[in-house]
Amino acid sequence: MIARLDRISLLAVPALVFLAAIYALPLMMLLAKSFQGPEGTGISAYIEFFSDPYNLNVLWRTIRVALLTTLLALLIAYPTAFAMARANGIWLTVFLVALVLPMSLGVVVKAFAWSILFRANGALNEFMQWIGLTSGPIRMMFTETALVVGAANVFLPFMVLPIYAVVRQLNASLPDAAASLGATPLFRFTHVTLPLTLPGVVAGAAFVFSLSISMYVIPSLIVGERQQTMSMLIARSFLYLRDETLGSTISAILLAIAVAVVLFSSWLAGRLGARQ
Amino acid sequence: MTVFSRHGVTRRTLLKSSAAAALGTLAAPSLLRAANAEIVIGCAGSHTAWMEQIVAPHMKSAIGADILFEGTKSSVNLEKMSSNKDRPYLSVVQMDDPVMIQAVEAGLLTPITPDAVPNMTELRPDAVHLDGMWCNYVQPWAGIAYNTDMKSGVASWGELWEPANKGQVIIPSLQNTEGVWTLFAAAMLATGKPFSEAQYEVDAAFAKLEELNPNLLTVYSTMSQAFNLMEQGEVSMLAGNFSSYTLPRKAEGVPVDLAAPKEGIFAMPSGICLVKDGPNPELAQAYVNEMLGAEMQTQIADFATSVPANTTVKAGAIVPDGVQIHAPDWAFVAENRAAWIDRFDKLMAV
Amino acid sequence: MTNVLTATKPPAMQTPIERNYLDVSGVGKAFRGVRVMDAMNFRMAKGELVSLLGPSGCGKTTLLRIIAGLMAADEGAVVLGGRNITTLPAHKRNISVVFQNYALFPHLTVAENVAFGLRARGTAKGDTAKPVAEALALVRMTEFADRPIAALSGGQQQRVAVARALVVDPDLLLLDEPFSALDRKLRETMQVELKAMLRDRGITAIFVTHDQEEALGVSDRIAVMNAGRIEQFADPSTLYARPNSPFVMDFVGLSTRLHGTVTSHDAGMITVKTAIGDLHARANFPVGTAVLLGVRPELVAPDPDPQMNSVTVPLRDVMVLGSKTVLHGVANDADRVLCELPGIRSGFSHGQTATLGWSIEDTLVYEVAG
């Protein structure tokens, strides 16, 4: 076996060692802790977690926010990816810079910038009153809507880039072929463009969902402590409640969701890609 | 890791302490132990300005050490100490009293002695805790910060609850040390008892706190963000804020001020301690001695508008006349804090 | 699929609409302000197989895309079977296209690809099986029906593309460089096969190609295009024997090329002075006209009769190609004499001088800029 091992595959060794040491090992230790309560080993910590309506509320909020964030990012990213695939030269550069540059800006800076936009006497409220859409300021800060909008903004590149990569490889004559075979624009989209770009959508959605479900800084800045998410519960457990079992338990639940999403999406991407 | 990354560290500190910042959260970096003339100080994010401008240059000339510091929450400092218990990399930590108690209980501290730190003999008696396990150095006072364009003052803690102030209030989370002031104010208002008794009426305090919900825009854990919202006029009041933060901002011309409500104000419990088995113990002791000495106390108290603990120093914050300064039973707080945080989060959730 | 009975009628029996089945008139197109096509006129009859032949950039693909509706013309009209389709979107034209890279849908199987046009036209899923099976049988791909596209060779992909285009019974079939991705041997087989299939089913088709051999092999008529216009539109033998311009002469086959000046003109016969002697041709050009003379290589032979055009040139190359032997004589820098002899011919060698000749009637002559 060793003799037949592809030498190129040895290039993966540094990454594997790195991941094993920095990711897998501590994670296993964390998981082990979640099964060690004060009354010995067992799943009592999980039962306790799920029997508290507050925790269920936080869990549901976390998933809901992640789903809405993914959906919003997808709605914005999908057409953007097509525009980018059409663009070239200076315009492509403009797109990429516009997409990547904000990633170098910390979330804290962004959160302060959003508060200028979203606060009661902020730009957005003033504008809506000026055009007569609203008669007084609407509360936009510290709402779940603001969180979804903010998170979608931060994670947008992770949705755009995988879709862009797929769209750019799309054979441009396929929609033409479909049209010449009598397919209406809608039929072309549903039967050619969409199925062929779906692997990119799945990858992007998996990225954004995983990032959204585990985000910590963004919700703590945008919605504050009154609308906690799973990550905020984890931080609270370790840092303030000093309850490692609880923290490990919540981490394990969050991890399970993330693993499920990644496995499901790679299965889906494999199924979609298998025929290509 | 994100937990730590959002606490403001300036570029200069970041560069200076990059090794500590990169490795500090993982394990004790041996390379720091090897560098003799360096010590790593854990402090609060709000200390950054004076640590950088006053303390670091002073220490370089006074004790010949380079000061690397990591500014974060007290609770995070505690977590750093306890997770590196076997190989500490912090020598000195500056954090709040309730967390000090937890650190003592976890056996993470070593006592400060007059032999090694002569300046501790000049401190107010109440500034030395548990036979020198930690000392208070300079103490800001806490009240209610408000936007002077929107209000002319805050006469009573009760104003936070007034229906006219719907959506106009931000309070700290109980995760933050300054979060307990709102809880104790609620206890006083709910029971009508003096503070010394009211501070134990926790159920009444939480019931009163729940009534605050309609007036809250949010509950913060990052103070700078909440303070910014008050400066911008998104809210008119920020409960529990303290002199070392509000008053320098006021001096810069920002339309904010710190009110001392008639029920009383609170002394922020800023402590300094020696980490048990921390690197460079002699330098660490010398650092603490300087921090408790007249020169540093004067400069920091002036810079951060705080009350010095060294009795020979006449400087710093002017404490409002005729308003009582409360100091709570920190042992009681430390004992119940985790349960309170859980209760608080569920109560204030929307 | 088209019934055999509707296959092409002889031209004499066609109605006027059938004779002008596809009528492209006055079509122009500009890209970013650059005119690539001006007042293009192009007509073909029902059942004809026509090639658009020209170098890349000549506008042949632009014309194909305008006919297919994949690109809008700036002006002019496209009429198909008496119906003005100028502004009709591609999916309503019933014109199938076989693309250069076949453009098969990679996420669908062979059968699903072939069924695509039927499904797009609203045929129920269950009703596509029979026509799809017939179309796959036609291109001999029945056993590949359930294969993914990626598992097919280039030739197989081309068959699927043709089946997919034909299954919808198109009014017109457009093929964009359909053989260019195939190796030479397969290309020739596929050309013969496809031509027979289209002819049998009476399909009206346009091939776009840059390969003159392919155009000569598959088409009833060839439109040679250059710089956005049609230079000559004729059947293959006319095009080859009587190209109407030096461009067509050079693009369709090889020729002897000799530049010269008319020195005398008498009764439809001119004498041209070239670098390698005086030659004659049937034409009416005044004395002093700069002309280019040409002759197809297989019309040139050694040891000419005295009344023929005759030149003596050094041989730069002698290529023995098995079925033929080609002699390449040098006149001067720009000019050459090509002679193609059947079979393997010995007695010629590189560097040797040969006397070659051809009939005056076979001499092509074009006026050129002096």
mmCIF file of C-alpha atoms in Angstrom, chain B residues 18-335:
data_model
loop_
_atom_site.group_PDB
_atom_site.id
_atom_site.type_symbol
_atom_site.label_atom_id
_atom_site.label_comp_id
_atom_site.label_asym_id
_atom_site.label_seq_id
_atom_site.Cartn_x
_atom_site.Cartn_y
_atom_site.Cartn_z
ATOM 1 C CA SER B 18 2.241 40.448 18.970
ATOM 2 C CA ALA B 19 3.993 37.360 20.258
ATOM 3 C CA ALA B 20 2.021 37.422 23.442
ATOM 4 C CA ALA B 21 -1.216 38.064 21.611
ATOM 5 C CA ALA B 22 -0.634 35.267 19.134
ATOM 6 C CA LEU B 23 0.473 32.655 21.594
ATOM 7 C CA GLY B 24 -1.041 33.918 24.778
ATOM 8 C CA THR B 25 -4.375 32.267 24.293
ATOM 9 C CA LEU B 26 -2.868 28.896 23.504
ATOM 10 C CA ALA B 27 -0.272 28.276 26.169
ATOM 11 C CA ALA B 28 2.490 29.983 28.055
ATOM 12 C CA PRO B 29 5.016 31.054 25.445
ATOM 13 C CA SER B 30 8.446 30.077 26.683
ATOM 14 C CA LEU B 31 10.100 32.721 24.559
ATOM 15 C CA LEU B 32 8.558 35.392 26.736
ATOM 16 C CA ARG B 33 9.947 33.795 29.843
ATOM 17 C CA ALA B 34 13.365 33.878 28.290
ATOM 18 C CA ALA B 35 13.211 37.602 27.607
ATOM 19 C CA ASN B 36 14.155 38.957 31.001
ATOM 20 C CA ALA B 37 13.287 42.609 30.676
ATOM 21 C CA GLU B 38 9.691 41.987 29.586
ATOM 22 C CA ILE B 39 6.587 41.354 31.606
ATOM 23 C CA VAL B 40 3.068 40.755 30.385
ATOM 24 C CA ILE B 41 0.242 42.549 32.153
ATOM 25 C CA GLY B 42 -3.409 41.563 31.847
ATOM 26 C CA CYS B 43 -5.631 44.624 32.085
ATOM 27 C CA ALA B 44 -9.006 46.017 31.068
ATOM 28 C CA GLY B 45 -9.733 47.232 27.569
ATOM 29 C CA SER B 46 -10.534 50.655 28.993
ATOM 30 C CA HIS B 47 -6.993 50.865 30.479
ATOM 31 C CA THR B 48 -5.399 50.868 27.036
ATOM 32 C CA ALA B 49 -4.981 54.636 26.745
ATOM 33 C CA TRP B 50 -3.193 55.277 30.025
ATOM 34 C CA MET B 51 -1.279 51.995 30.009
ATOM 35 C CA GLU B 52 0.204 53.045 26.703
ATOM 36 C CA GLN B 53 0.768 56.736 27.368
ATOM 37 C CA ILE B 54 1.725 56.741 31.047
ATOM 38 C CA VAL B 55 2.553 53.331 32.450
ATOM 39 C CA ALA B 56 4.665 51.784 29.700
ATOM 40 C CA PRO B 57 7.118 54.737 29.337
ATOM 41 C CA HIS B 58 7.363 55.145 33.109
ATOM 42 C CA MET B 59 8.116 51.477 33.737
ATOM 43 C CA LYS B 60 10.781 51.436 31.064
ATOM 44 C CA SER B 61 12.754 54.096 32.924
ATOM 45 C CA ALA B 62 11.788 53.207 36.514
ATOM 46 C CA ILE B 63 12.223 49.426 36.510
ATOM 47 C CA GLY B 64 13.855 48.912 33.116
ATOM 48 C CA ALA B 65 11.192 46.572 31.803
ATOM 49 C CA ASP B 66 9.233 46.496 28.565
ATOM 50 C CA ILE B 67 5.541 46.307 29.340
ATOM 51 C CA LEU B 68 3.408 44.122 27.118
ATOM 52 C CA PHE B 69 -0.266 44.336 27.918
ATOM 53 C CA GLU B 70 -3.467 42.646 26.837
ATOM 54 C CA GLY B 71 -6.579 44.667 27.466
ATOM 55 C CA THR B 72 -9.751 42.644 27.889
ATOM 56 C CA LYS B 73 -12.640 41.971 30.260
ATOM 57 C CA SER B 74 -11.942 40.897 33.832
ATOM 58 C CA SER B 75 -13.643 37.575 33.179
ATOM 59 C CA VAL B 76 -11.437 36.958 30.174
ATOM 60 C CA ASN B 77 -8.345 37.755 32.219
ATOM 61 C CA LEU B 78 -9.508 35.200 34.774
ATOM 62 C CA GLU B 79 -9.997 32.612 32.048
ATOM 63 C CA LYS B 80 -6.492 33.316 30.695
ATOM 64 C CA MET B 81 -4.998 32.814 34.128
ATOM 65 C CA SER B 82 -6.879 29.663 34.914
ATOM 66 C CA SER B 83 -6.257 27.992 31.541
ATOM 67 C CA ASN B 84 -2.511 28.734 31.842
ATOM 68 C CA LYS B 85 -2.352 27.865 35.506
ATOM 69 C CA ASP B 86 0.528 25.409 35.105
ATOM 70 C CA ARG B 87 2.644 27.725 32.990
ATOM 71 C CA PRO B 88 1.483 31.291 33.584
ATOM 72 C CA TYR B 89 2.624 33.931 31.122
ATOM 73 C CA LEU B 90 0.940 36.915 32.772
ATOM 74 C CA SER B 91 2.946 38.410 35.651
ATOM 75 C CA VAL B 92 0.478 40.979 36.897
ATOM 76 C CA VAL B 93 -3.233 41.339 36.286
ATOM 77 C CA GLN B 94 -5.378 44.444 36.752
ATOM 78 C CA MET B 95 -9.008 43.424 37.064
ATOM 79 C CA ASP B 96 -12.155 43.933 39.095
ATOM 80 C CA ASP B 97 -12.678 42.828 42.702
ATOM 81 C CA PRO B 98 -15.425 40.220 42.181
ATOM 82 C CA VAL B 99 -13.208 38.429 39.703
ATOM 83 C CA MET B 100 -10.267 38.787 42.104
ATOM 84 C CA ILE B 101 -12.244 36.758 44.609
ATOM 85 C CA GLN B 102 -12.721 33.989 42.045
ATOM 86 C CA ALA B 103 -9.024 34.101 41.242
ATOM 87 C CA VAL B 104 -8.124 33.760 44.910
ATOM 88 C CA GLU B 105 -10.510 30.830 45.269
ATOM 89 C CA ALA B 106 -8.913 29.150 42.286
ATOM 90 C CA GLY B 107 -5.457 29.641 43.824
ATOM 91 C CA LEU B 108 -4.185 31.748 40.941
ATOM 92 C CA LEU B 109 -2.710 34.641 42.949
ATOM 93 C CA THR B 110 0.240 35.196 45.238
ATOM 94 C CA PRO B 111 0.037 37.798 48.037
ATOM 95 C CA ILE B 112 1.526 41.280 47.759
ATOM 96 C CA THR B 113 3.776 41.920 50.771
ATOM 97 C CA PRO B 114 5.041 45.226 52.209
ATOM 98 C CA ASP B 115 8.591 43.829 52.056
ATOM 99 C CA ALA B 116 8.525 43.502 48.295
ATOM 100 C CA VAL B 117 6.023 46.298 47.626
ATOM 101 C CA PRO B 118 6.721 49.065 50.204
ATOM 102 C CA ASN B 119 4.206 51.467 48.676
ATOM 103 C CA MET B 120 1.284 49.283 49.799
ATOM 104 C CA THR B 121 1.704 50.668 53.314
ATOM 105 C CA GLU B 122 0.578 54.092 52.082
ATOM 106 C CA LEU B 123 -2.770 52.792 50.755
ATOM 107 C CA ARG B 124 -6.153 53.358 52.378
ATOM 108 C CA PRO B 125 -6.814 50.396 54.661
ATOM 109 C CA ASP B 126 -9.869 49.327 52.663
ATOM 110 C CA ALA B 127 -7.798 49.166 49.479
ATOM 111 C CA VAL B 128 -5.894 46.083 50.628
ATOM 112 C CA HIS B 129 -7.871 42.850 50.407
ATOM 113 C CA LEU B 130 -7.449 39.393 51.996
ATOM 114 C CA ASP B 131 -4.052 40.191 53.523
ATOM 115 C CA GLY B 132 -2.656 41.534 50.289
ATOM 116 C CA MET B 133 -3.986 39.015 47.797
ATOM 117 C CA TRP B 134 -4.874 42.090 45.795
ATOM 118 C CA CYS B 135 -4.941 45.878 46.188
ATOM 119 C CA ASN B 136 -7.079 48.612 44.712
ATOM 120 C CA TYR B 137 -4.974 51.231 42.987
ATOM 121 C CA VAL B 138 -7.062 54.015 41.434
ATOM 122 C CA GLN B 139 -10.834 53.777 41.578
ATOM 123 C CA PRO B 140 -13.297 55.498 39.247
ATOM 124 C CA TRP B 141 -16.807 56.176 40.534
ATOM 125 C CA ALA B 142 -19.897 54.964 38.699
ATOM 126 C CA GLY B 143 -23.257 56.642 38.126
ATOM 127 C CA ILE B 144 -25.408 57.247 35.077
ATOM 128 C CA ALA B 145 -23.832 58.711 31.941
ATOM 129 C CA TYR B 146 -26.160 60.864 29.861
ATOM 130 C CA ASN B 147 -26.229 62.865 26.666
ATOM 131 C CA THR B 148 -26.205 66.554 27.619
ATOM 132 C CA ASP B 149 -28.034 67.544 24.429
ATOM 133 C CA MET B 150 -30.982 65.446 25.560
ATOM 134 C CA LYS B 151 -31.038 65.804 29.337
ATOM 135 C CA SER B 152 -29.829 68.314 31.867
ATOM 136 C CA GLY B 153 -28.987 65.698 34.489
ATOM 137 C CA VAL B 154 -30.194 62.514 36.184
ATOM 138 C CA ALA B 155 -31.430 63.158 39.693
ATOM 139 C CA SER B 156 -32.415 59.596 40.621
ATOM 140 C CA TRP B 157 -31.740 56.040 39.510
ATOM 141 C CA GLY B 158 -35.540 55.912 39.198
ATOM 142 C CA GLU B 159 -35.385 58.030 36.039
ATOM 143 C CA LEU B 160 -34.189 54.974 34.156
ATOM 144 C CA TRP B 161 -37.643 53.480 34.758
ATOM 145 C CA GLU B 162 -39.723 56.525 33.846
ATOM 146 C CA PRO B 163 -42.167 55.839 30.967
ATOM 147 C CA ALA B 164 -40.993 59.019 29.220
ATOM 148 C CA ASN B 165 -37.639 57.327 28.634
ATOM 149 C CA LYS B 166 -39.018 54.444 26.562
ATOM 150 C CA GLY B 167 -36.230 53.018 24.382
ATOM 151 C CA GLN B 168 -33.812 55.647 25.718
ATOM 152 C CA VAL B 169 -31.748 53.486 28.069
ATOM 153 C CA ILE B 170 -28.837 51.091 27.667
ATOM 154 C CA ILE B 171 -27.565 49.050 30.614
ATOM 155 C CA PRO B 172 -24.487 46.825 30.913
ATOM 156 C CA SER B 173 -24.810 43.067 30.959
ATOM 157 C CA LEU B 174 -24.186 41.391 34.304
ATOM 158 C CA GLN B 175 -21.203 39.814 32.544
ATOM 159 C CA ASN B 176 -19.568 43.225 32.915
ATOM 160 C CA THR B 177 -18.538 44.379 36.390
ATOM 161 C CA GLU B 178 -20.399 47.662 35.985
ATOM 162 C CA GLY B 179 -23.568 45.613 35.348
ATOM 163 C CA VAL B 180 -24.128 45.079 39.056
ATOM 164 C CA TRP B 181 -24.760 48.803 39.691
ATOM 165 C CA THR B 182 -28.090 48.702 37.897
ATOM 166 C CA LEU B 183 -29.015 45.594 39.863
ATOM 167 C CA PHE B 184 -28.186 47.249 43.198
ATOM 168 C CA ALA B 185 -29.976 50.459 42.209
ATOM 169 C CA ALA B 186 -33.040 48.340 41.367
ATOM 170 C CA ALA B 187 -32.765 46.702 44.787
ATOM 171 C CA MET B 188 -32.699 50.088 46.553
ATOM 172 C CA LEU B 189 -35.641 51.414 44.534
ATOM 173 C CA ALA B 190 -37.692 48.235 44.976
ATOM 174 C CA THR B 191 -37.189 47.844 48.728
ATOM 175 C CA GLY B 192 -36.653 51.441 49.820
ATOM 176 C CA LYS B 193 -33.938 50.124 52.122
ATOM 177 C CA PRO B 194 -30.455 51.630 52.437
ATOM 178 C CA PHE B 195 -27.896 50.140 50.155
ATOM 179 C CA SER B 196 -26.124 48.063 52.792
ATOM 180 C CA GLU B 197 -29.341 46.074 53.306
ATOM 181 C CA ALA B 198 -30.846 46.342 49.840
ATOM 182 C CA GLN B 199 -27.887 44.685 48.133
ATOM 183 C CA TYR B 200 -29.006 41.289 49.488
ATOM 184 C CA GLU B 201 -32.627 41.655 48.229
ATOM 185 C CA VAL B 202 -31.908 39.945 44.952
ATOM 186 C CA ASP B 203 -35.428 38.765 44.101
ATOM 187 C CA ALA B 204 -36.842 42.257 44.550
ATOM 188 C CA ALA B 205 -33.979 43.629 42.472
ATOM 189 C CA PHE B 206 -34.688 41.292 39.554
ATOM 190 C CA ALA B 207 -38.430 42.007 39.711
ATOM 191 C CA LYS B 208 -37.677 45.717 39.447
ATOM 192 C CA LEU B 209 -35.142 45.116 36.684
ATOM 193 C CA GLU B 210 -37.770 43.306 34.612
ATOM 194 C CA GLU B 211 -39.877 46.488 34.671
ATOM 195 C CA LEU B 212 -36.996 48.269 32.943
ATOM 196 C CA ASN B 213 -37.430 46.221 29.762
ATOM 197 C CA PRO B 214 -39.648 48.679 27.804
ATOM 198 C CA ASN B 215 -37.099 51.451 28.314
ATOM 199 C CA LEU B 216 -34.114 49.430 27.094
ATOM 200 C CA LEU B 217 -32.708 49.821 23.615
ATOM 201 C CA THR B 218 -30.244 47.062 24.340
ATOM 202 C CA VAL B 219 -28.046 45.400 26.938
ATOM 203 C CA TYR B 220 -24.377 45.756 26.116
ATOM 204 C CA SER B 221 -21.331 43.639 26.705
ATOM 205 C CA THR B 222 -19.060 45.926 24.631
ATOM 206 C CA MET B 223 -19.103 49.254 26.424
ATOM 207 C CA SER B 224 -17.508 51.383 23.706
ATOM 208 C CA GLN B 225 -20.324 50.547 21.293
ATOM 209 C CA ALA B 226 -23.024 51.457 23.810
ATOM 210 C CA PHE B 227 -21.217 54.655 24.755
ATOM 211 C CA ASN B 228 -20.991 55.617 21.109
ATOM 212 C CA LEU B 229 -24.757 55.206 20.731
ATOM 213 C CA MET B 230 -25.314 57.525 23.665
ATOM 214 C CA GLU B 231 -22.882 60.079 22.230
ATOM 215 C CA GLN B 232 -24.789 59.928 18.956
ATOM 216 C CA GLY B 233 -28.111 60.489 20.722
ATOM 217 C CA GLU B 234 -29.625 57.107 19.936
ATOM 218 C CA VAL B 235 -30.243 56.815 23.696
ATOM 219 C CA SER B 236 -30.141 59.472 26.390
ATOM 220 C CA MET B 237 -28.824 57.388 29.318
ATOM 221 C CA LEU B 238 -26.167 54.740 29.857
ATOM 222 C CA ALA B 239 -26.511 53.197 33.322
ATOM 223 C CA GLY B 240 -23.525 52.155 35.417
ATOM 224 C CA ASN B 241 -20.901 54.098 33.470
ATOM 225 C CA PHE B 242 -17.894 55.416 35.355
ATOM 226 C CA SER B 243 -15.763 58.500 35.750
ATOM 227 C CA SER B 244 -12.633 57.118 34.086
ATOM 228 C CA TYR B 245 -14.556 56.699 30.849
ATOM 229 C CA THR B 246 -17.241 59.382 30.784
ATOM 230 C CA LEU B 247 -15.318 62.369 32.150
ATOM 231 C CA PRO B 248 -12.332 62.225 29.743
ATOM 232 C CA ARG B 249 -14.873 62.086 26.909
ATOM 233 C CA LYS B 250 -16.635 65.104 28.386
ATOM 234 C CA ALA B 251 -13.286 66.902 28.576
ATOM 235 C CA GLU B 252 -12.806 66.244 24.859
ATOM 236 C CA GLY B 253 -15.984 68.212 24.208
ATOM 237 C CA VAL B 254 -18.358 65.342 23.564
ATOM 238 C CA PRO B 255 -21.901 66.205 24.804
ATOM 239 C CA VAL B 256 -21.896 63.723 27.698
ATOM 240 C CA ASP B 257 -21.693 63.920 31.461
ATOM 241 C CA LEU B 258 -21.779 61.563 34.423
ATOM 242 C CA ALA B 259 -24.656 62.018 36.863
ATOM 243 C CA ALA B 260 -24.472 61.117 40.561
ATOM 244 C CA PRO B 261 -28.070 60.143 41.441
ATOM 245 C CA LYS B 262 -29.249 60.999 44.929
ATOM 246 C CA GLU B 263 -29.511 57.318 46.052
ATOM 247 C CA GLY B 264 -25.744 57.100 45.751
ATOM 248 C CA ILE B 265 -22.879 56.218 43.429
ATOM 249 C CA PHE B 266 -20.543 53.244 43.398
ATOM 250 C CA ALA B 267 -16.783 52.809 43.658
ATOM 251 C CA MET B 268 -15.418 50.802 40.742
ATOM 252 C CA PRO B 269 -13.353 47.992 42.257
ATOM 253 C CA SER B 270 -10.162 48.221 40.217
ATOM 254 C CA GLY B 271 -7.644 45.786 41.634
ATOM 255 C CA ILE B 272 -4.086 44.789 40.888
ATOM 256 C CA CYS B 273 -2.587 41.407 41.760
ATOM 257 C CA LEU B 274 0.476 39.211 41.323
ATOM 258 C CA VAL B 275 0.004 36.018 39.339
ATOM 259 C CA LYS B 276 1.107 32.923 41.253
ATOM 260 C CA ASP B 277 4.296 31.497 39.740
ATOM 261 C CA GLY B 278 4.179 34.183 37.084
ATOM 262 C CA PRO B 279 7.353 34.944 35.110
ATOM 263 C CA ASN B 280 9.852 37.520 36.417
ATOM 264 C CA PRO B 281 8.452 37.823 39.969
ATOM 265 C CA GLU B 282 10.897 40.593 40.983
ATOM 266 C CA LEU B 283 9.945 42.749 38.014
ATOM 267 C CA ALA B 284 6.285 42.042 38.716
ATOM 268 C CA GLN B 285 6.650 43.222 42.314
ATOM 269 C CA ALA B 286 8.539 46.298 41.194
ATOM 270 C CA TYR B 287 5.735 47.013 38.687
ATOM 271 C CA VAL B 288 3.043 46.765 41.375
ATOM 272 C CA ASN B 289 5.096 48.936 43.718
ATOM 273 C CA GLU B 290 5.347 51.635 41.049
ATOM 274 C CA MET B 291 1.605 51.375 40.300
ATOM 275 C CA LEU B 292 0.820 51.984 43.963
ATOM 276 C CA GLY B 293 3.419 54.759 44.271
ATOM 277 C CA ALA B 294 2.622 58.469 44.369
ATOM 278 C CA GLU B 295 3.847 59.332 40.871
ATOM 279 C CA MET B 296 1.843 56.725 38.972
ATOM 280 C CA GLN B 297 -1.207 57.212 41.197
ATOM 281 C CA THR B 298 -1.169 60.952 40.513
ATOM 282 C CA GLN B 299 -0.772 60.592 36.801
ATOM 283 C CA ILE B 300 -3.318 57.818 36.314
ATOM 284 C CA ALA B 301 -5.884 59.349 38.664
ATOM 285 C CA ASP B 302 -5.673 62.618 36.718
ATOM 286 C CA PHE B 303 -5.673 60.944 33.341
ATOM 287 C CA ALA B 304 -8.549 58.593 34.128
ATOM 288 C CA THR B 305 -10.466 60.903 36.451
ATOM 289 C CA SER B 306 -10.336 58.380 39.273
ATOM 290 C CA VAL B 307 -9.876 58.354 43.037
ATOM 291 C CA PRO B 308 -6.317 57.389 44.058
ATOM 292 C CA ALA B 309 -5.811 54.699 46.718
ATOM 293 C CA ASN B 310 -2.464 56.089 47.915
ATOM 294 C CA THR B 311 -3.223 58.383 50.866
ATOM 295 C CA THR B 312 -0.289 60.693 50.124
ATOM 296 C CA VAL B 313 -1.739 61.631 46.732
ATOM 297 C CA LYS B 314 -4.078 64.564 46.221
ATOM 298 C CA ALA B 315 -5.303 64.292 42.660
ATOM 299 C CA GLY B 316 -7.862 62.760 40.367
ATOM 300 C CA ALA B 317 -11.622 62.703 40.334
ATOM 301 C CA ILE B 318 -13.689 65.138 42.277
ATOM 302 C CA VAL B 319 -16.282 63.004 43.953
ATOM 303 C CA PRO B 320 -19.680 64.783 43.991
ATOM 304 C CA ASP B 321 -20.540 66.373 47.321
ATOM 305 C CA GLY B 322 -23.264 64.960 49.479
ATOM 306 C CA VAL B 323 -23.658 61.746 47.555
ATOM 307 C CA GLN B 324 -22.822 58.530 49.278
ATOM 308 C CA ILE B 325 -20.307 56.178 47.675
ATOM 309 C CA HIS B 326 -21.335 52.566 48.045
ATOM 310 C CA ALA B 327 -18.996 49.577 48.094
ATOM 311 C CA PRO B 328 -20.827 46.285 47.855
ATOM 312 C CA ASP B 329 -20.179 42.929 49.498
ATOM 313 C CA TRP B 330 -18.017 41.536 46.727
ATOM 314 C CA ALA B 331 -17.835 38.114 48.286
ATOM 315 C CA PHE B 332 -21.614 37.880 48.039
ATOM 316 C CA VAL B 333 -21.449 39.062 44.419
ATOM 317 C CA ALA B 334 -18.736 36.578 43.501
ATOM 318 C CA GLU B 335 -20.636 33.723 45.077
#
